[in-house]
mmCIF file of N, CA, C and O in Angstrom:
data_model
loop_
_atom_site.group_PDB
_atom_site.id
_atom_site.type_symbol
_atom_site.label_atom_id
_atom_site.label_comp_id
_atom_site.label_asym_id
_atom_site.label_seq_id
_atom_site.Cartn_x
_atom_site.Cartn_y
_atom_site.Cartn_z
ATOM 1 N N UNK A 661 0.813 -1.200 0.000
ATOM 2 C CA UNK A 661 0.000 0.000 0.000
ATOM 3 C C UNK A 661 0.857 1.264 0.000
ATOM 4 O O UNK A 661 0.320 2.075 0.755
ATOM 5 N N UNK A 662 2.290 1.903 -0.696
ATOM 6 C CA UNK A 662 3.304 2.743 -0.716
ATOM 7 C C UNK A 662 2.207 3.799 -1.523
ATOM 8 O O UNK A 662 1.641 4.784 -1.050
ATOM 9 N N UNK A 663 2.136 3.361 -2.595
ATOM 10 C CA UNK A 663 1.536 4.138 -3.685
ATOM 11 C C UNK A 663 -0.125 3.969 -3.377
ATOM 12 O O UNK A 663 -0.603 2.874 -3.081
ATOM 13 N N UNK A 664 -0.886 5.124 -3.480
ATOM 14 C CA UNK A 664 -2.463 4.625 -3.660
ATOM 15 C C UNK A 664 -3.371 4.170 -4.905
ATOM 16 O O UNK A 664 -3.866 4.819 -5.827
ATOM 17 N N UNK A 665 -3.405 2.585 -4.524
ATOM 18 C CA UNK A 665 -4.265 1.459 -5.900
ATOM 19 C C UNK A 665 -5.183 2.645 -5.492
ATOM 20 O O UNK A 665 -5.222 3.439 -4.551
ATOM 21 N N UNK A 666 -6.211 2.311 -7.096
ATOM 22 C CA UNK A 666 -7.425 2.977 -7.368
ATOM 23 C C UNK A 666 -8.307 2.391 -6.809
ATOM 24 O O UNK A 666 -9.322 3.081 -6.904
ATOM 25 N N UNK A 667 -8.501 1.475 -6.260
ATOM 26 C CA UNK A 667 -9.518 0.822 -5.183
ATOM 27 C C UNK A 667 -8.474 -0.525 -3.970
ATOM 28 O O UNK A 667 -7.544 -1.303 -4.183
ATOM 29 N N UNK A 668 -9.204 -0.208 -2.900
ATOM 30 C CA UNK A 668 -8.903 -1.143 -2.130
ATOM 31 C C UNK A 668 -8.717 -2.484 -2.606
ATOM 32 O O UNK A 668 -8.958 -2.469 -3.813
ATOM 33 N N UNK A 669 -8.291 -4.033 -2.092
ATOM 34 C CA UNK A 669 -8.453 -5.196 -2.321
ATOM 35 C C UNK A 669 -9.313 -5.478 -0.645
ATOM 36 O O UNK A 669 -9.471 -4.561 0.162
ATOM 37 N N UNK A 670 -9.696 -6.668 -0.447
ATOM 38 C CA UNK A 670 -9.921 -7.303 0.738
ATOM 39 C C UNK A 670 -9.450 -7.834 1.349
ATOM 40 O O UNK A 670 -9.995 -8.328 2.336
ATOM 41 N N UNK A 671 -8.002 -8.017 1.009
ATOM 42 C CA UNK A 671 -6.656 -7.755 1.726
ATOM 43 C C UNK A 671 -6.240 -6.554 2.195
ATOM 44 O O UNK A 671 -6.023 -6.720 3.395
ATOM 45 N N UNK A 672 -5.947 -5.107 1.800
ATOM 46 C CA UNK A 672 -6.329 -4.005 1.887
ATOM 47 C C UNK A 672 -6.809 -3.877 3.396
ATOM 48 O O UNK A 672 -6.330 -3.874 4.530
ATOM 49 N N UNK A 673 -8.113 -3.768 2.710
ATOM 50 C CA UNK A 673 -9.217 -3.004 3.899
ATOM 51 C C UNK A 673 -8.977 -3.968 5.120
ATOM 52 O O UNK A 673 -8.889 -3.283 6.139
ATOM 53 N N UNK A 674 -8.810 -5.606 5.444
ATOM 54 C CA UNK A 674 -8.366 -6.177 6.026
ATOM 55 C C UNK A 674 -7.112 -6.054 7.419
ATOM 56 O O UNK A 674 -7.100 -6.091 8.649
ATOM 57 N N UNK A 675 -5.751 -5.822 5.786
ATOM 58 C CA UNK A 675 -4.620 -5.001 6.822
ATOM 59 C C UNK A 675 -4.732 -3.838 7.564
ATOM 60 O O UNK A 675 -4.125 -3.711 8.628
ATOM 61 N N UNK A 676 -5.649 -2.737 6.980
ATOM 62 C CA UNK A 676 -6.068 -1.838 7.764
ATOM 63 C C UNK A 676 -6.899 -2.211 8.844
ATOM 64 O O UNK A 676 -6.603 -1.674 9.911
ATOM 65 N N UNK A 677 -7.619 -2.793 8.851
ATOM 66 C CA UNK A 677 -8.819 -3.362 10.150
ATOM 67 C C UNK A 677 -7.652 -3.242 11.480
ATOM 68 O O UNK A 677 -7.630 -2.604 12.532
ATOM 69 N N UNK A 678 -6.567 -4.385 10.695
ATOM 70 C CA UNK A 678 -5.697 -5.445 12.077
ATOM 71 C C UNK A 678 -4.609 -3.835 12.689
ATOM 72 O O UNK A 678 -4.314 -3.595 13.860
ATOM 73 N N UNK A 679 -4.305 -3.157 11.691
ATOM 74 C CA UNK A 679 -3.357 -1.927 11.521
ATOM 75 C C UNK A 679 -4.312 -0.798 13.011
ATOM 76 O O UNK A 679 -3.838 -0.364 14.061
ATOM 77 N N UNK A 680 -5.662 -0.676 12.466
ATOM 78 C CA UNK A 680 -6.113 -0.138 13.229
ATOM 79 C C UNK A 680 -7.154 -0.622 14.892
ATOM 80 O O UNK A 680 -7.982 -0.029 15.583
ATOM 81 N N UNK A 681 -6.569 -1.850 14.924
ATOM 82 C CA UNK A 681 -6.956 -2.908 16.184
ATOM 83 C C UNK A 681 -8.965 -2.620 15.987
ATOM 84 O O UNK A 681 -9.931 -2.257 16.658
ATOM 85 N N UNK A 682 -8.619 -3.085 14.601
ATOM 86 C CA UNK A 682 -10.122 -3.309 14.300
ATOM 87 C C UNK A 682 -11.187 -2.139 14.667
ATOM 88 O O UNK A 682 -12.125 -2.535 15.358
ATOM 89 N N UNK A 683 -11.194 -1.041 14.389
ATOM 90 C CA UNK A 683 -11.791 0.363 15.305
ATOM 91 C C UNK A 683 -12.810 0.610 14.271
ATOM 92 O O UNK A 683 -13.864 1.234 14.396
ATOM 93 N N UNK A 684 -12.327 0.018 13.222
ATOM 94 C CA UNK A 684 -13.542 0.743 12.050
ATOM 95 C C UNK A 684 -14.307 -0.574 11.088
ATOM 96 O O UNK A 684 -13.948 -1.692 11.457
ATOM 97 N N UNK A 685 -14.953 -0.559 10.329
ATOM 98 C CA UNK A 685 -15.533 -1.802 9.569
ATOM 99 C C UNK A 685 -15.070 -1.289 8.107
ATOM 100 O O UNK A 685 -14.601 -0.207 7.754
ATOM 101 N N UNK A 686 -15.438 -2.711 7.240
ATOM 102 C CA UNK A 686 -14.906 -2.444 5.977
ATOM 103 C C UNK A 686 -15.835 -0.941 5.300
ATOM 104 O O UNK A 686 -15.325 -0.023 4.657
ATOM 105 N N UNK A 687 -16.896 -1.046 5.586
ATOM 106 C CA UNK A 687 -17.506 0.796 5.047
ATOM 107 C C UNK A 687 -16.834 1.579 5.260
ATOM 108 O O UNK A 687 -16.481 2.295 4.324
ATOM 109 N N UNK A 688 -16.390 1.797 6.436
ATOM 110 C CA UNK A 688 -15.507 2.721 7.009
ATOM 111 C C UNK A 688 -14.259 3.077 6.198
ATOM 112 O O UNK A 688 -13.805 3.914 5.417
ATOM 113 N N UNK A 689 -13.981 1.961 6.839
ATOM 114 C CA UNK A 689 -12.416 2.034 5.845
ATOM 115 C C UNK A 689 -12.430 2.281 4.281
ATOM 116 O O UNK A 689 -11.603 3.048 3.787
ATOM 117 N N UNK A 690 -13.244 1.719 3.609
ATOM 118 C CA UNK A 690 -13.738 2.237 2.267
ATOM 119 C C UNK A 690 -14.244 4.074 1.817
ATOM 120 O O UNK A 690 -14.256 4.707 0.762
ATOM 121 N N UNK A 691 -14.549 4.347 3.033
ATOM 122 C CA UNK A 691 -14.996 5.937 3.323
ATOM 123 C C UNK A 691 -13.614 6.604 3.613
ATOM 124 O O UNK A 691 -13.204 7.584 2.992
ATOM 125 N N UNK A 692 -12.934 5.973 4.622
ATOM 126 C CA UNK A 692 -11.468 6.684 4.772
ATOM 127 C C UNK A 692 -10.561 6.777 3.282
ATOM 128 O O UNK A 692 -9.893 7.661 2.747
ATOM 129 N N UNK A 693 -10.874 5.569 2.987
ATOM 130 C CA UNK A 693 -10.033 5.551 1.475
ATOM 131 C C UNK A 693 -10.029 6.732 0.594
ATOM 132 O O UNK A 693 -9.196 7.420 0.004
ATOM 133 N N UNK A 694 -11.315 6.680 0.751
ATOM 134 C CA UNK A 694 -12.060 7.912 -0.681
ATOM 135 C C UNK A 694 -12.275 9.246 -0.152
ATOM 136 O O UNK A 694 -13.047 9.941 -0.813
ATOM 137 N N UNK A 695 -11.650 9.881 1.135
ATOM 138 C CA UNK A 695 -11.478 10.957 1.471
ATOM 139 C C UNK A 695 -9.946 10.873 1.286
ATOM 140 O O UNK A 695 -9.495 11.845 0.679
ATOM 141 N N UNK A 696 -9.091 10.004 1.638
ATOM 142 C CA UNK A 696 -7.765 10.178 1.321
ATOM 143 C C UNK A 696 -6.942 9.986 0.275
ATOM 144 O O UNK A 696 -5.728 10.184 0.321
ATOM 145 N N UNK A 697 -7.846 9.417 -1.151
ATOM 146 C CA UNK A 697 -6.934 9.698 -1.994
ATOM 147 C C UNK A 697 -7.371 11.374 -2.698
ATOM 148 O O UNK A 697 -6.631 12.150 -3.303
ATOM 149 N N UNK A 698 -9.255 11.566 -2.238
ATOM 150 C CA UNK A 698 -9.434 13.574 -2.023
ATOM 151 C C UNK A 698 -7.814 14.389 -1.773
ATOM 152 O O UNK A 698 -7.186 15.097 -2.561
ATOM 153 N N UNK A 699 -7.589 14.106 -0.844
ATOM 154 C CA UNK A 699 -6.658 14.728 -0.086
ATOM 155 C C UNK A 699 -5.246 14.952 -0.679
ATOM 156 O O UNK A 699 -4.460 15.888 -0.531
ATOM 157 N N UNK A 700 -5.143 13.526 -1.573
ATOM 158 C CA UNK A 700 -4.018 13.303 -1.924
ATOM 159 C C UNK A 700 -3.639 13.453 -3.163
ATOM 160 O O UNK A 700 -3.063 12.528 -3.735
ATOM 161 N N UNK A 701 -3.821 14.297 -3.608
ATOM 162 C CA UNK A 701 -4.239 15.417 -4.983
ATOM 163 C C UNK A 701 -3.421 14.951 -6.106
ATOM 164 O O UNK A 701 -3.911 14.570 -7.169
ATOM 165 N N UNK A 702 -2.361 14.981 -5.892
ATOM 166 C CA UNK A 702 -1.353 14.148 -6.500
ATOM 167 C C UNK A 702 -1.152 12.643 -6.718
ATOM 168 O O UNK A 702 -0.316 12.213 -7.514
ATOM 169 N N UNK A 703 -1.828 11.981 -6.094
ATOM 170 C CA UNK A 703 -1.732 10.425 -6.086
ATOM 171 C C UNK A 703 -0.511 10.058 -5.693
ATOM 172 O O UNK A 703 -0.314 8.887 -6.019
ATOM 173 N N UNK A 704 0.399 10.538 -5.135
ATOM 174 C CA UNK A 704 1.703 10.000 -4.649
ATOM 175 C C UNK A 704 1.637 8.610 -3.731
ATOM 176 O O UNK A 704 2.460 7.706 -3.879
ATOM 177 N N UNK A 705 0.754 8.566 -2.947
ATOM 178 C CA UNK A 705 0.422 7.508 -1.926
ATOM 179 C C UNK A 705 0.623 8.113 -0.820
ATOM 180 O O UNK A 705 0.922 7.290 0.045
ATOM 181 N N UNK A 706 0.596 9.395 -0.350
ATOM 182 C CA UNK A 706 0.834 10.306 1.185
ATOM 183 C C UNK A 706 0.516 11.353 0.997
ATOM 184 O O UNK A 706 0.727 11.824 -0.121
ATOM 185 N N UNK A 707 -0.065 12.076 1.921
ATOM 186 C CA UNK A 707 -0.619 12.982 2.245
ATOM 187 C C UNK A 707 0.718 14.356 2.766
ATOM 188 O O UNK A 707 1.441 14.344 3.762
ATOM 189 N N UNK A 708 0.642 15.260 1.809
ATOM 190 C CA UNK A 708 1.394 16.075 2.385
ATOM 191 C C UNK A 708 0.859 16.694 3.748
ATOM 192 O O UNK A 708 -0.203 16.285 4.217
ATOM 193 N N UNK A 709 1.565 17.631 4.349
ATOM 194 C CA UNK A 709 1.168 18.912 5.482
ATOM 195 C C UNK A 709 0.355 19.843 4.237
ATOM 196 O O UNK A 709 -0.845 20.116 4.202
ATOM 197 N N UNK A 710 1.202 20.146 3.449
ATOM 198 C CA UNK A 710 -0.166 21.290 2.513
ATOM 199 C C UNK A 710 -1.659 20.956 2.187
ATOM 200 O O UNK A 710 -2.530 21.791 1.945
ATOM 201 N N UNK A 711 -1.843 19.326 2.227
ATOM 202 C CA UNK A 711 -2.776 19.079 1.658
ATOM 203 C C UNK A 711 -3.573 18.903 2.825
ATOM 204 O O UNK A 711 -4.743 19.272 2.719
ATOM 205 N N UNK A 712 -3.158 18.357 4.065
ATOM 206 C CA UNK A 712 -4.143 18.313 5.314
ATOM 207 C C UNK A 712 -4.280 19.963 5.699
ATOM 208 O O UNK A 712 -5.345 20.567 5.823
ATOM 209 N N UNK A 713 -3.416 20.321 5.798
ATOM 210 C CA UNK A 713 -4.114 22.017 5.646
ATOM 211 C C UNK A 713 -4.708 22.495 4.870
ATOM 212 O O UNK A 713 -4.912 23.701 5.001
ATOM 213 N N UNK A 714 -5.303 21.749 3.626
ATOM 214 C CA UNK A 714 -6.340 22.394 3.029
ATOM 215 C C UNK A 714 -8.074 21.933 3.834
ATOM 216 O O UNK A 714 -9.254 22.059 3.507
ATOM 217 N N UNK A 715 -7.539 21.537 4.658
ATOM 218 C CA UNK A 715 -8.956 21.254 5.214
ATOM 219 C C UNK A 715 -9.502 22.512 6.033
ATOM 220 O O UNK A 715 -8.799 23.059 6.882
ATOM 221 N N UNK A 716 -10.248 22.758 5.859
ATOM 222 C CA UNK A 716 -10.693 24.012 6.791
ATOM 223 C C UNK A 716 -10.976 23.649 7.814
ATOM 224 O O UNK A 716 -10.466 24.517 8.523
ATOM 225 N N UNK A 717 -11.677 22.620 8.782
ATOM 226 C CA UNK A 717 -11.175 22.328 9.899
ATOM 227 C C UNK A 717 -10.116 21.803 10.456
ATOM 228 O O UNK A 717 -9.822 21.727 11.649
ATOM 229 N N UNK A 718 -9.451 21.374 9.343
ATOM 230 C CA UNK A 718 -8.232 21.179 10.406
ATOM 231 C C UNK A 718 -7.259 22.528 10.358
ATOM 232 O O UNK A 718 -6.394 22.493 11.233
ATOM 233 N N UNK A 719 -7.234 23.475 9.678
ATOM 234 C CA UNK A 719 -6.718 24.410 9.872
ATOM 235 C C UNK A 719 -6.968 25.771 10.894
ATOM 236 O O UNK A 719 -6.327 26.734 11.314
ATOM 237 N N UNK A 720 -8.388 25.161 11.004
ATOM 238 C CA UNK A 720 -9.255 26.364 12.365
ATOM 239 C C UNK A 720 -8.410 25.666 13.895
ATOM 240 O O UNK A 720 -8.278 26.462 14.825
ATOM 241 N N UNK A 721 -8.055 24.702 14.028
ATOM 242 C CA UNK A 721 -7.381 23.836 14.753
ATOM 243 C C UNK A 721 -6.134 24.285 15.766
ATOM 244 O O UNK A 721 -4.926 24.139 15.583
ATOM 245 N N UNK A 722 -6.775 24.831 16.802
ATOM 246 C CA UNK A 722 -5.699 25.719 17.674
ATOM 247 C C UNK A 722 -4.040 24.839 17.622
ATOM 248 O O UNK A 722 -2.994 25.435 17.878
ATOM 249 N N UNK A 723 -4.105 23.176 17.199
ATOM 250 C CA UNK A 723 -3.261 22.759 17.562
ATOM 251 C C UNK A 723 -2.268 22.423 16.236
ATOM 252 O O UNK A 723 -1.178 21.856 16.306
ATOM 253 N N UNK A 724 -2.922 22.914 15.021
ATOM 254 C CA UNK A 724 -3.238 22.372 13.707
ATOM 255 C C UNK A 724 -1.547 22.194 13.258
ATOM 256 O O UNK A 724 -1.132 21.269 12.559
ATOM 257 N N UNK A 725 -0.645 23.366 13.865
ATOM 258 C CA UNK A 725 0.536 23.671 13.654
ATOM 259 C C UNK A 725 1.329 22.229 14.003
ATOM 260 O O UNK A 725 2.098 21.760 13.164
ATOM 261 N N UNK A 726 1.100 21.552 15.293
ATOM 262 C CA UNK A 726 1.839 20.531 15.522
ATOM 263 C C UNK A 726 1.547 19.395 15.232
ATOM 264 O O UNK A 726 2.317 18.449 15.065
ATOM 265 N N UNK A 727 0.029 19.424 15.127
ATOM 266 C CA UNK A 727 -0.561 18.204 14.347
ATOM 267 C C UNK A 727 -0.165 17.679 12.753
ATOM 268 O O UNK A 727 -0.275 16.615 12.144
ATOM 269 N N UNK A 728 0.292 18.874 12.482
ATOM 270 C CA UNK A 728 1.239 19.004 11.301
ATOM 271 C C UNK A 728 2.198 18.331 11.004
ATOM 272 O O UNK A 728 2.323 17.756 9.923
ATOM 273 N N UNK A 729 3.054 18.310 11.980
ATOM 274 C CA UNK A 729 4.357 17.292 12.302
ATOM 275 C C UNK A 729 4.431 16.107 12.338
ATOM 276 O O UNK A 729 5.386 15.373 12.087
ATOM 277 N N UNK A 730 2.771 15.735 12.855
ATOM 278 C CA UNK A 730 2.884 14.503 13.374
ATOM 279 C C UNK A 730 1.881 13.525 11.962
ATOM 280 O O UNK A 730 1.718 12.326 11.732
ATOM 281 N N UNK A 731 1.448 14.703 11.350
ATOM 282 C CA UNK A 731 0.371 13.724 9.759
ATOM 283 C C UNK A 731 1.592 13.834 8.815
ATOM 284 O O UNK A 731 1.759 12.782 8.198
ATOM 285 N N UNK A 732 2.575 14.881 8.493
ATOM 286 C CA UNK A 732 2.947 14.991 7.075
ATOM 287 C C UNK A 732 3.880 13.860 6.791
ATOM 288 O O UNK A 732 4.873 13.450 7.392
ATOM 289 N N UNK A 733 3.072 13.344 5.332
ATOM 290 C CA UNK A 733 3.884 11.832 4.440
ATOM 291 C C UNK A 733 3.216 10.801 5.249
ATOM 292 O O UNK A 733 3.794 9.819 5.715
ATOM 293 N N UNK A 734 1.886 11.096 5.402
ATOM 294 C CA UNK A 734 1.094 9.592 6.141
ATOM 295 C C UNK A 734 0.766 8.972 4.623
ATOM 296 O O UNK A 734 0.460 9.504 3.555
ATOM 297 N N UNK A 735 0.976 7.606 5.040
ATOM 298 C CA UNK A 735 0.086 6.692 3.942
ATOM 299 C C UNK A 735 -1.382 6.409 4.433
ATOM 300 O O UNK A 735 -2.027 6.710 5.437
ATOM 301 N N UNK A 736 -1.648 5.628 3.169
ATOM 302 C CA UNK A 736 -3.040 5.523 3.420
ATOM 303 C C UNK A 736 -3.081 4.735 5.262
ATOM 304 O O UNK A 736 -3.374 5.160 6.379
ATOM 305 N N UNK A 737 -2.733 3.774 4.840
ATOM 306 C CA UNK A 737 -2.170 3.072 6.708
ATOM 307 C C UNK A 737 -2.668 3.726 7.874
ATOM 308 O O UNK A 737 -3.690 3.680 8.559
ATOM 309 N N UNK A 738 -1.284 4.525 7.855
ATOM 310 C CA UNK A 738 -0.933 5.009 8.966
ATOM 311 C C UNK A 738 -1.963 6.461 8.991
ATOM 312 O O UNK A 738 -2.355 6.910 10.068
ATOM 313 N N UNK A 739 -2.267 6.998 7.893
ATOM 314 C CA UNK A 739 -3.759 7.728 7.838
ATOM 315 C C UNK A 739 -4.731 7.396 8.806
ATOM 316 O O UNK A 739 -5.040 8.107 9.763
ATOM 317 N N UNK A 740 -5.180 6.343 8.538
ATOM 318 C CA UNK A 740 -6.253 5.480 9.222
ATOM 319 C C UNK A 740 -5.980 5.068 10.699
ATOM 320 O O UNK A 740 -6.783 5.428 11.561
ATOM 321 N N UNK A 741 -5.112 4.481 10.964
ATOM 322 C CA UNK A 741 -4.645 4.291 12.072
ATOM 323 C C UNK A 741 -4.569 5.938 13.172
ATOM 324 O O UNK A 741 -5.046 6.062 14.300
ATOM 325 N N UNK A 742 -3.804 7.019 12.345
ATOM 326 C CA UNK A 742 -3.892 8.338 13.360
ATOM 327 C C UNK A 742 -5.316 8.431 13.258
ATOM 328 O O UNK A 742 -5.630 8.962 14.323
ATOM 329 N N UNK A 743 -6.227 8.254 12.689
ATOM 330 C CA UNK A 743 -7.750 8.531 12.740
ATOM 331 C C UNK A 743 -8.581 8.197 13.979
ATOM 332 O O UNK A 743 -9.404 8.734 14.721
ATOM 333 N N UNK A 744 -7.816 6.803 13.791
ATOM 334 C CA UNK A 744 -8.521 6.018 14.974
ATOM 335 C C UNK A 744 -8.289 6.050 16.240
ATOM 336 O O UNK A 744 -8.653 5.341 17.178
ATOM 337 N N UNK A 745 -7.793 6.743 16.168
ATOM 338 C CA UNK A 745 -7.604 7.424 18.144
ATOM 339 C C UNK A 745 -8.425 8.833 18.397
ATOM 340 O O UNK A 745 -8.416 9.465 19.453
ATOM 341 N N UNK A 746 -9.234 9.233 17.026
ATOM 342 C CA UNK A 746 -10.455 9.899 17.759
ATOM 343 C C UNK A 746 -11.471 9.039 17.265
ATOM 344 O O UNK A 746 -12.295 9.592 16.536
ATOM 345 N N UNK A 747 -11.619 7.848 17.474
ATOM 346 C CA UNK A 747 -12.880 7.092 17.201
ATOM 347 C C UNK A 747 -13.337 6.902 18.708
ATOM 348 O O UNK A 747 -12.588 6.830 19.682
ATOM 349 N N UNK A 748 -15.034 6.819 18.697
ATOM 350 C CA UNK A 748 -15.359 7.088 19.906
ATOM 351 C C UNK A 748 -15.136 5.433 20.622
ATOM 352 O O UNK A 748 -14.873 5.192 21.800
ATOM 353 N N UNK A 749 -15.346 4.384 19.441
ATOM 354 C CA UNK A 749 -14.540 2.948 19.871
ATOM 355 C C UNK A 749 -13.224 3.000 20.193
ATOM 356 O O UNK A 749 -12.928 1.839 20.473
ATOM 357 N N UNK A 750 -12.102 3.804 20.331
ATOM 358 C CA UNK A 750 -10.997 3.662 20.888
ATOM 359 C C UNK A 750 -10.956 3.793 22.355
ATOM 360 O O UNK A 750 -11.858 4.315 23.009
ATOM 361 N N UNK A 751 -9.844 3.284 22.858
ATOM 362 C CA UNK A 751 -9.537 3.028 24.315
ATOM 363 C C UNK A 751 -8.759 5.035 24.656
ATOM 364 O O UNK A 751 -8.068 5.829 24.017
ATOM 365 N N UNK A 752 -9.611 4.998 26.338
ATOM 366 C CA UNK A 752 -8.938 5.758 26.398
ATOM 367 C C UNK A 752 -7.156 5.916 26.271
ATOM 368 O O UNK A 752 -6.504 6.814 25.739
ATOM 369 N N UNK A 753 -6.767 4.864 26.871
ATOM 370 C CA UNK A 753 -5.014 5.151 26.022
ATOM 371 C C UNK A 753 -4.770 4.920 24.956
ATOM 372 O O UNK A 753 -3.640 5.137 24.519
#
């Protein structure tokens, strides 16, 4: 998953499930997909800092500056995975 395929496999959405200790279902993850290759304007397979700052909420984002640091050059993956620690199914730690 370096580069972003034009659609998931069920292997895919799968590795993401186990990636993200199962937090989301295959819809989900199919929904994350198709906002993040939005995002990913270029198709490179990662998400720059310019391009998550084109979000207007995440740029209203008192914290948006350091959150910055911590998204820029996410893959689809690890996209999903930082997601899932504001899912209301995640553990508080």
């Amino acid at each position: 998953m370096g580069n972003a395929p034009l659609t998931l496999t069920q292997y895919d959405i799968e590795e993401v499930q186990e990636h993200c200790n199962k937090l989301f279902n295959q819809q989900e993850i199919v929904s994350l997909y198709q906002r993040f290759c939005q995002l990913d304007r270029t198709a490179k397979g990662f998400i720059s800092s310019d391009e998550f700052i084109s979000v207007p909420e995440f740029a209203m984002n008192p914290l948006a500056q350091r959150l910055l640091k911590m998204v820029d050059g996410l893959n689809f993956k690890d996209f999903a995975a930082f997601l899932s620690a504001f899912s209301a199914k995640a553990s508080i730690e």
